[in-house]
PDB file of C-alpha atoms and ligand atoms in Angstrom:
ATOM      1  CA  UNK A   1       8.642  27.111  25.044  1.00 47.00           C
ATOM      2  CA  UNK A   2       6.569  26.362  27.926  1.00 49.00           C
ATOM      3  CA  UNK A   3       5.418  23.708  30.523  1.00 46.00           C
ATOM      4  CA  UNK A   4       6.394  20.540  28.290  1.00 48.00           C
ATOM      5  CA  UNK A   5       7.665  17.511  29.407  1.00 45.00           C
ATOM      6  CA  UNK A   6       7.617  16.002  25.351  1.00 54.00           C
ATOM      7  CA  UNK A   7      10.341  19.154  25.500  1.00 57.00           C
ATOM      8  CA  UNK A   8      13.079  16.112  24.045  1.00 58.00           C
ATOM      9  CA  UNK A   9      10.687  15.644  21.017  1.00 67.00           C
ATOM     10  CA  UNK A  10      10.892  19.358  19.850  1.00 68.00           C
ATOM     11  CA  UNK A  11      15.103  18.991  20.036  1.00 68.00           C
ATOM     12  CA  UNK A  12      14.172  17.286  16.858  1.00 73.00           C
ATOM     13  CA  UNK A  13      11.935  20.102  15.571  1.00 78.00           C
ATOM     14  CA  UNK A  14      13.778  22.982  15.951  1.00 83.00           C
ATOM     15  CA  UNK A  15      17.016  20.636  14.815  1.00 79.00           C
ATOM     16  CA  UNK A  16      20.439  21.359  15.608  1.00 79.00           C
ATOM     17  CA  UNK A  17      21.076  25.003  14.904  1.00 84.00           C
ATOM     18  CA  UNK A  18      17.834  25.450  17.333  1.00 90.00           C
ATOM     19  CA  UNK A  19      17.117  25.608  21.139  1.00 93.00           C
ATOM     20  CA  UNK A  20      14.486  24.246  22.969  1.00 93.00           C
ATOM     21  CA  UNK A  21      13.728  26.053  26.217  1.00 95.00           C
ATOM     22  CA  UNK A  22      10.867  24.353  28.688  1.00 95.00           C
ATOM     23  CA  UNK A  23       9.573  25.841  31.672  1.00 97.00           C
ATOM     24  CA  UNK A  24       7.158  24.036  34.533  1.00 96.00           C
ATOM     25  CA  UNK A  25       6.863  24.263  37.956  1.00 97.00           C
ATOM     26  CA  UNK A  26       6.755  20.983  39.007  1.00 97.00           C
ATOM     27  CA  UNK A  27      10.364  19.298  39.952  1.00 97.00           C
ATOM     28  CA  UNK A  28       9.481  16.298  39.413  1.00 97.00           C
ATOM     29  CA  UNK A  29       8.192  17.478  35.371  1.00 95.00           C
ATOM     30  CA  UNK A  30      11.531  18.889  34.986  1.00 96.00           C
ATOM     31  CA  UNK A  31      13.573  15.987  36.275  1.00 96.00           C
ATOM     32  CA  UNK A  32      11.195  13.733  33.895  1.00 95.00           C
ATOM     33  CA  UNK A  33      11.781  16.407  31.222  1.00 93.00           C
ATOM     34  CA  UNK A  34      15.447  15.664  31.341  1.00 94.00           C
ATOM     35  CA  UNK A  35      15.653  12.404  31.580  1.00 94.00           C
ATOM     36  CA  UNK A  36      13.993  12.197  28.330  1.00 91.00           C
ATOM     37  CA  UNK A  37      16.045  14.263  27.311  1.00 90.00           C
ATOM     38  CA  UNK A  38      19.167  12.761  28.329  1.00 93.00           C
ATOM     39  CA  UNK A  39      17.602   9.484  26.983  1.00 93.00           C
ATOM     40  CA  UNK A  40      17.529  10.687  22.930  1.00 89.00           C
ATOM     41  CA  UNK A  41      20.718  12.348  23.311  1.00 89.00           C
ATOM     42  CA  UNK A  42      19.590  15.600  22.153  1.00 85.00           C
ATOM     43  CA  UNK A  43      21.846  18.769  23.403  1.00 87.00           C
ATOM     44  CA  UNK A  44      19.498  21.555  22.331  1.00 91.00           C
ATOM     45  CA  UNK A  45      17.033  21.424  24.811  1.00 93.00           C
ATOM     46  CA  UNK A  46      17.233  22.647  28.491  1.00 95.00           C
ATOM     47  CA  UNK A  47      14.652  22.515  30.990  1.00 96.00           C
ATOM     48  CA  UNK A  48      14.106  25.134  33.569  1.00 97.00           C
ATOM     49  CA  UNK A  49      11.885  25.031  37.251  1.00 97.00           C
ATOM     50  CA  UNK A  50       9.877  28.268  37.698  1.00 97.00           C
ATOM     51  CA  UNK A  51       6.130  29.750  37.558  1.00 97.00           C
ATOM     52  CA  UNK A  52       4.878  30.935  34.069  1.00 97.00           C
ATOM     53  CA  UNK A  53       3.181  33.497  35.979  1.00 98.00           C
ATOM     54  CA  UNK A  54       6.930  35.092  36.355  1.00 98.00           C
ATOM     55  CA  UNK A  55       9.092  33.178  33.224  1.00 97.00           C
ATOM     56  CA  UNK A  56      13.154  32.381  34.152  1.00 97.00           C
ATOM     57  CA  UNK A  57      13.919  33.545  30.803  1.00 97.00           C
ATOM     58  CA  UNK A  58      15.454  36.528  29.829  1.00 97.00           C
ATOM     59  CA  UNK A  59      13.189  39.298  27.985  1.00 98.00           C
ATOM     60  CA  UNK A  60      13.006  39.417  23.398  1.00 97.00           C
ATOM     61  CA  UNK A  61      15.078  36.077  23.019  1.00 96.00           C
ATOM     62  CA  UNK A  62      11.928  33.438  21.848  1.00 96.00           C
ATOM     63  CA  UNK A  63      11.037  32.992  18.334  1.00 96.00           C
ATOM     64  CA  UNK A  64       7.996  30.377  19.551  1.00 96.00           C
ATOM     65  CA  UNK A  65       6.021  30.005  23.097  1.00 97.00           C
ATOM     66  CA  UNK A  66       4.205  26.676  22.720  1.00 96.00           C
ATOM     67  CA  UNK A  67       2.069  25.137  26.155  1.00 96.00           C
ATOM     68  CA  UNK A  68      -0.110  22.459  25.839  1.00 95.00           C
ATOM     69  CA  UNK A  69      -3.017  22.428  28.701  1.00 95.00           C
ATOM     70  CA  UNK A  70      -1.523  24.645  31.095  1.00 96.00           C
ATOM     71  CA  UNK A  71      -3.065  28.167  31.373  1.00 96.00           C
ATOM     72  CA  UNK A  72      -6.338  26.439  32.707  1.00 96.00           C
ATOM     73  CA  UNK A  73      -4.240  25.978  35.742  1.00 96.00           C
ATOM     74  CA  UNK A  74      -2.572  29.349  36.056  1.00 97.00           C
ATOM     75  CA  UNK A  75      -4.173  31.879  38.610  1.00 96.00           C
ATOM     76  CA  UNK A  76      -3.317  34.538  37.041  1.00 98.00           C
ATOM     77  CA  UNK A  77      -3.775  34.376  33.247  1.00 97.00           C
ATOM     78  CA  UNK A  78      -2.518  38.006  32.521  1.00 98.00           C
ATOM     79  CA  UNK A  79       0.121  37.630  34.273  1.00 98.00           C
ATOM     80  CA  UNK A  80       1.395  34.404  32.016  1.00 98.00           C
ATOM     81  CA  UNK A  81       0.576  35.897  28.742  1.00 98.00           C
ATOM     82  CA  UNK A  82       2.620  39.261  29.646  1.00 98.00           C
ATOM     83  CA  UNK A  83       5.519  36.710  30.356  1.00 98.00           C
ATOM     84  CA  UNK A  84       4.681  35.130  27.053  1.00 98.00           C
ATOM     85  CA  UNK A  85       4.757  38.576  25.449  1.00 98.00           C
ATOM     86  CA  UNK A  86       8.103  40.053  27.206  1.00 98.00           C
ATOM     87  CA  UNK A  87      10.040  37.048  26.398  1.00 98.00           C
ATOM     88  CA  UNK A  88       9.308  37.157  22.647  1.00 97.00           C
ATOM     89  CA  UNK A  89      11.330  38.345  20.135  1.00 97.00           C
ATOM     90  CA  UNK A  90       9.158  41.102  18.220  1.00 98.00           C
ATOM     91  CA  UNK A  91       7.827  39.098  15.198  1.00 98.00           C
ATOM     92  CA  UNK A  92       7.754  36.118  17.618  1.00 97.00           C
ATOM     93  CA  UNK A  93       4.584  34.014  17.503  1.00 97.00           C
ATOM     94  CA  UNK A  94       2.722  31.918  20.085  1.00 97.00           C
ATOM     95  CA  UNK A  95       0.578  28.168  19.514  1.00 97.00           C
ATOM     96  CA  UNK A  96      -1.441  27.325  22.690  1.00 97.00           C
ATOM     97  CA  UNK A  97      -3.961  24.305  23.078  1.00 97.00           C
ATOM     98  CA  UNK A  98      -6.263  25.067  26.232  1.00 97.00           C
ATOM     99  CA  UNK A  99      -9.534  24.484  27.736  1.00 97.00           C
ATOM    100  CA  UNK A 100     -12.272  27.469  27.894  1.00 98.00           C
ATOM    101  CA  UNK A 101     -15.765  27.539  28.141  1.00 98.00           C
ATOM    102  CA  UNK A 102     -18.398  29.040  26.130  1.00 97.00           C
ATOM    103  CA  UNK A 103     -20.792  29.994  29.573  1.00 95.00           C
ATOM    104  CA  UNK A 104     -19.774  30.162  33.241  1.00 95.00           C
ATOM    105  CA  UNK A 105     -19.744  26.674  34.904  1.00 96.00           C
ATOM    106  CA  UNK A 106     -21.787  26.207  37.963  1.00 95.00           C
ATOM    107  CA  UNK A 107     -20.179  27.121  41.600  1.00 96.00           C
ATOM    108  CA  UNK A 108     -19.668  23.492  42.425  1.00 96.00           C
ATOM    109  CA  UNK A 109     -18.035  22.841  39.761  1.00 96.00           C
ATOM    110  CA  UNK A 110     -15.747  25.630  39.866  1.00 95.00           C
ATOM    111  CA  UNK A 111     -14.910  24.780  43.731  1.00 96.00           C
ATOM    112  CA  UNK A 112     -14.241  21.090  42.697  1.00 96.00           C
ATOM    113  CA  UNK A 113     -10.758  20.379  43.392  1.00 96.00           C
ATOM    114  CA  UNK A 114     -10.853  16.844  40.886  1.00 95.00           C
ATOM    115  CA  UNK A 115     -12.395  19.446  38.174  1.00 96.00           C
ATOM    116  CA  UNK A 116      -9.325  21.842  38.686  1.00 96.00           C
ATOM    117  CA  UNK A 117      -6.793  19.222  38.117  1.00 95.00           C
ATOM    118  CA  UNK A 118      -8.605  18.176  35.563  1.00 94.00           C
ATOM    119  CA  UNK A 119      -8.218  21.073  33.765  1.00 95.00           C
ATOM    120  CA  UNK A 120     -12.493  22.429  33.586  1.00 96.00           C
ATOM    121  CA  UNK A 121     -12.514  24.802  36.899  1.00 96.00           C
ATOM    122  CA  UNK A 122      -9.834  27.017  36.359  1.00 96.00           C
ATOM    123  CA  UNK A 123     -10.909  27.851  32.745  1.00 97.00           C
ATOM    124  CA  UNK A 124     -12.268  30.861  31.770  1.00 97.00           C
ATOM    125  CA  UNK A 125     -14.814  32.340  29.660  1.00 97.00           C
ATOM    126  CA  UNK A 126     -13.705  31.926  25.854  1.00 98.00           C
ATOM    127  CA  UNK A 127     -13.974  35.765  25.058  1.00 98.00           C
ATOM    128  CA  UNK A 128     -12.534  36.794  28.643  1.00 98.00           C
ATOM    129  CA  UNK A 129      -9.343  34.421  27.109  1.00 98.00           C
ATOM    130  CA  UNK A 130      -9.075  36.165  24.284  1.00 98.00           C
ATOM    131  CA  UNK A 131      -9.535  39.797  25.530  1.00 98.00           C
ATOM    132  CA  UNK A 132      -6.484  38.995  28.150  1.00 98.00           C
ATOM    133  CA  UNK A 133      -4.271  37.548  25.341  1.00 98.00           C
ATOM    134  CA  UNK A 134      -5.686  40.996  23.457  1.00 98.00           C
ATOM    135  CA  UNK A 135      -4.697  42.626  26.250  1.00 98.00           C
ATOM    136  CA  UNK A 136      -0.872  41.244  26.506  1.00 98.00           C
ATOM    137  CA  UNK A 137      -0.797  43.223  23.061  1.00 98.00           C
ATOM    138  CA  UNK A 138      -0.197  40.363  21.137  1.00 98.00           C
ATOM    139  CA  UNK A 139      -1.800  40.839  17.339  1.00 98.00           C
ATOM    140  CA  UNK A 140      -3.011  37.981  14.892  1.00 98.00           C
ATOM    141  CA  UNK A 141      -4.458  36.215  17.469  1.00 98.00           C
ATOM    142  CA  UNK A 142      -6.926  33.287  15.752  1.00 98.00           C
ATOM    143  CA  UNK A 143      -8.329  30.108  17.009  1.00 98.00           C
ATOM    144  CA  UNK A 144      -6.846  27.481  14.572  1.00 98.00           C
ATOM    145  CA  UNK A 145      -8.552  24.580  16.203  1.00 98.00           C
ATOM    146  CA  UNK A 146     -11.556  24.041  18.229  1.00 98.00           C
ATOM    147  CA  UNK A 147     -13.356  20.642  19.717  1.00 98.00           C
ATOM    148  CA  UNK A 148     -16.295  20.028  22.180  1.00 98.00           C
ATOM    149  CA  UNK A 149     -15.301  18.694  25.226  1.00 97.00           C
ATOM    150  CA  UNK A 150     -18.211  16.206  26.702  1.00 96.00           C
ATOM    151  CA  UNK A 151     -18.723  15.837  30.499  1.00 96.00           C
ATOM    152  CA  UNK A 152     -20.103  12.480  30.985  1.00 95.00           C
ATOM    153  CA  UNK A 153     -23.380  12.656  32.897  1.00 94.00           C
ATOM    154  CA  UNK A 154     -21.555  10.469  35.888  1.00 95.00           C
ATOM    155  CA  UNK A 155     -19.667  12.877  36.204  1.00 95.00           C
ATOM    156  CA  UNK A 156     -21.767  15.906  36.180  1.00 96.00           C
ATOM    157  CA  UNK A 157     -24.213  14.044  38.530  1.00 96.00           C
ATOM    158  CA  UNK A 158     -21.328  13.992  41.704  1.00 96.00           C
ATOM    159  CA  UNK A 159     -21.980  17.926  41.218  1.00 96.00           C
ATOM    160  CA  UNK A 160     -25.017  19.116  40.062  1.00 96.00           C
ATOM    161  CA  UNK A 161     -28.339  18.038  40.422  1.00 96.00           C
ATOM    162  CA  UNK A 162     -30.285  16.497  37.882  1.00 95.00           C
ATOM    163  CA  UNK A 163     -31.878  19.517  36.887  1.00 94.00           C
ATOM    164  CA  UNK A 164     -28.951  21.539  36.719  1.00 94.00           C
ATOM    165  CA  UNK A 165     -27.367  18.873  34.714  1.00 94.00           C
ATOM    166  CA  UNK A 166     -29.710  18.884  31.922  1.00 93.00           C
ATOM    167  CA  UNK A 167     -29.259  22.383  32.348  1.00 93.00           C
ATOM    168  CA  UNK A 168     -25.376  22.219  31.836  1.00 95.00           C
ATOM    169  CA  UNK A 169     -25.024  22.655  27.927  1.00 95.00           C
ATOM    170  CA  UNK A 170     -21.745  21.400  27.352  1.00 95.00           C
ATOM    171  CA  UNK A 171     -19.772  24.485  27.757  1.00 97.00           C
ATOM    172  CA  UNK A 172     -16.368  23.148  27.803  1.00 97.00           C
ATOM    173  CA  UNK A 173     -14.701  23.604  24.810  1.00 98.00           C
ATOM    174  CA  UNK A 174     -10.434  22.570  23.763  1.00 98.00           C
ATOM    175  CA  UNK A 175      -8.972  25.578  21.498  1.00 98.00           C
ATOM    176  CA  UNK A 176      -5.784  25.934  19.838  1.00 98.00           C
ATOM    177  CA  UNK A 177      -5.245  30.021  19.600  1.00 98.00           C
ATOM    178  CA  UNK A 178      -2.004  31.280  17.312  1.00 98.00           C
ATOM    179  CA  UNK A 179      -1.234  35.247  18.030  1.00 98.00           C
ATOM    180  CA  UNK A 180       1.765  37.496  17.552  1.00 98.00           C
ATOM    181  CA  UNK A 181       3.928  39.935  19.151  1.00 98.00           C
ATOM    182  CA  UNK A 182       5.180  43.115  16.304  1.00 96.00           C
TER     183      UNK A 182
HETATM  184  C1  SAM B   1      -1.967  19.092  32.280  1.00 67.82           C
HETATM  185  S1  SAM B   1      -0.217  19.167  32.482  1.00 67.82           S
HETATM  186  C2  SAM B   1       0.309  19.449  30.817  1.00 67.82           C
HETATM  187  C3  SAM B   1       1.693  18.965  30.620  1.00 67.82           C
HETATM  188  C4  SAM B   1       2.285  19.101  29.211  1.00 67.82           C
HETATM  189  N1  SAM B   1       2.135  20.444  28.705  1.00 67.82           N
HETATM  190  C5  SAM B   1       1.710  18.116  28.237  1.00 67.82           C
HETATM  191  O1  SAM B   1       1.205  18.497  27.200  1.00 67.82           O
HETATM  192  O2  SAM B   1       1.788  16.916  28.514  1.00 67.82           O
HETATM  193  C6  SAM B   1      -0.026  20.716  33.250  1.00 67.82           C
HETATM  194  C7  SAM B   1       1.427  21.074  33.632  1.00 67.82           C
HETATM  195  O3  SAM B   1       1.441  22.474  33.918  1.00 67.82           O
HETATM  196  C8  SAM B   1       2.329  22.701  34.990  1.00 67.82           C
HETATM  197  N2  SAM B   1       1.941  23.987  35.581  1.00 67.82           N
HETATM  198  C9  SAM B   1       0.749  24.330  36.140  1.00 67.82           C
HETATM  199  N3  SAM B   1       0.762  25.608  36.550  1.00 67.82           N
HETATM  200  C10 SAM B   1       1.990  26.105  36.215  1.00 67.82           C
HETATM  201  C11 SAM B   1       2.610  27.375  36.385  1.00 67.82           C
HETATM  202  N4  SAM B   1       1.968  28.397  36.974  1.00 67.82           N
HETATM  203  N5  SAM B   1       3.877  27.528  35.941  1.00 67.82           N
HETATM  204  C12 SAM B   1       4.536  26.490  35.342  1.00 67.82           C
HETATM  205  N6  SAM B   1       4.008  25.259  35.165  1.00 67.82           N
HETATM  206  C13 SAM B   1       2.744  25.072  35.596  1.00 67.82           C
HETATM  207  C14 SAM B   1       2.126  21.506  35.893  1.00 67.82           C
HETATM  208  O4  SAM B   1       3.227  21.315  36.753  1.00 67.82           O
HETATM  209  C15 SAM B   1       1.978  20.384  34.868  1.00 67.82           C
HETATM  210  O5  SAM B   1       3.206  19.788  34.552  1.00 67.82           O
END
């Protein structure tokens, strides 16, 4: 499992004959991570500090890579979703909720630092997604859950101008995407 500081929740989940592994970069996630931990009591769950870009975990030993909102942020997408693939067991699956869009967002958008963080700049055509997580070699690979994500007009105006935000089209877009590795 990836990037999730809810890790404690999924102690529950996977129950006591299962292990909860979370991975994020930030120390201050993984101190949070197990704290909450720590707080529930649970004892299958153990949170580690590294890049999902290059996963501390040990190749063919996951059954399920979950990450909620992360990839957006990752440089280097095919880099995380060979990690994804090399630490799964074959027959393991992956469920990740991101943000893609549907058309490329204008340049000052994509140079907007807030945007970033936010989670719209760094995210990448919806088809370009898919053909990297193709790419990985993971099979199956479906979009279980899609929504519309709307960009306030305030907020387009600090960007664009008004004719490139009527222009804008609401190309963000949340998915949920399930895929395999044989
Ligand atoms: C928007 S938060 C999502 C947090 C969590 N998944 C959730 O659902 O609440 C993004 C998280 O991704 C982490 N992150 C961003 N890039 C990362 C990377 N390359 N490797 C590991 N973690 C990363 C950040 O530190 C941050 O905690």
């Amino acid at each position: 499992m990836m990037s999730l500081w809810r890790g404690a929740l999924w102690g529950r989940i996977v129950g006591e004959s299962g292990y909860v592994l979370g991975v994020d970069m930030t120390p201050a996630m993984v101190e949070k991570a197990r704290v909450n931990a720590t707080k529930v009591g649970y004892t299958n769950v153990e949170f580690r500090l590294g890049d999902i870009e290059a996963l501390p975990v040990d190749s063919n030993i996951i059954d399920i890579a979950i990450s909620n909102c992360v990839l957006n942020l990752v440089p280097n997408k095919a880099a995380a979703f060979s990690e994804m693939y090399r630490v799964l067991k074959p027959g393991g699956r992956f469920c990740i909720s991101d943000i893609v869009v549907t058309r490329e967002l204008p340049e000052t958008i994509q140079q907007a630092a807030t945007m970033y963080v936010g989670c719209v700049a760094g995210a990448l055509l919806q088809n370009d997604y898919l053909a990297i997580i193709t790419a990985a070699g993971f099979t199956d690979i479906t979009i279980t859950k899609e929504k519309l994500i709307h960009i306030p007009q305030a907020i387009l105006s600090e960007y664009l101008s008004d004719e490139e935000a009527a222009d804008f089209g609401q190309p963000v877009v949340s998915i949920t995407v399930v895929g395999k590795k044989n």
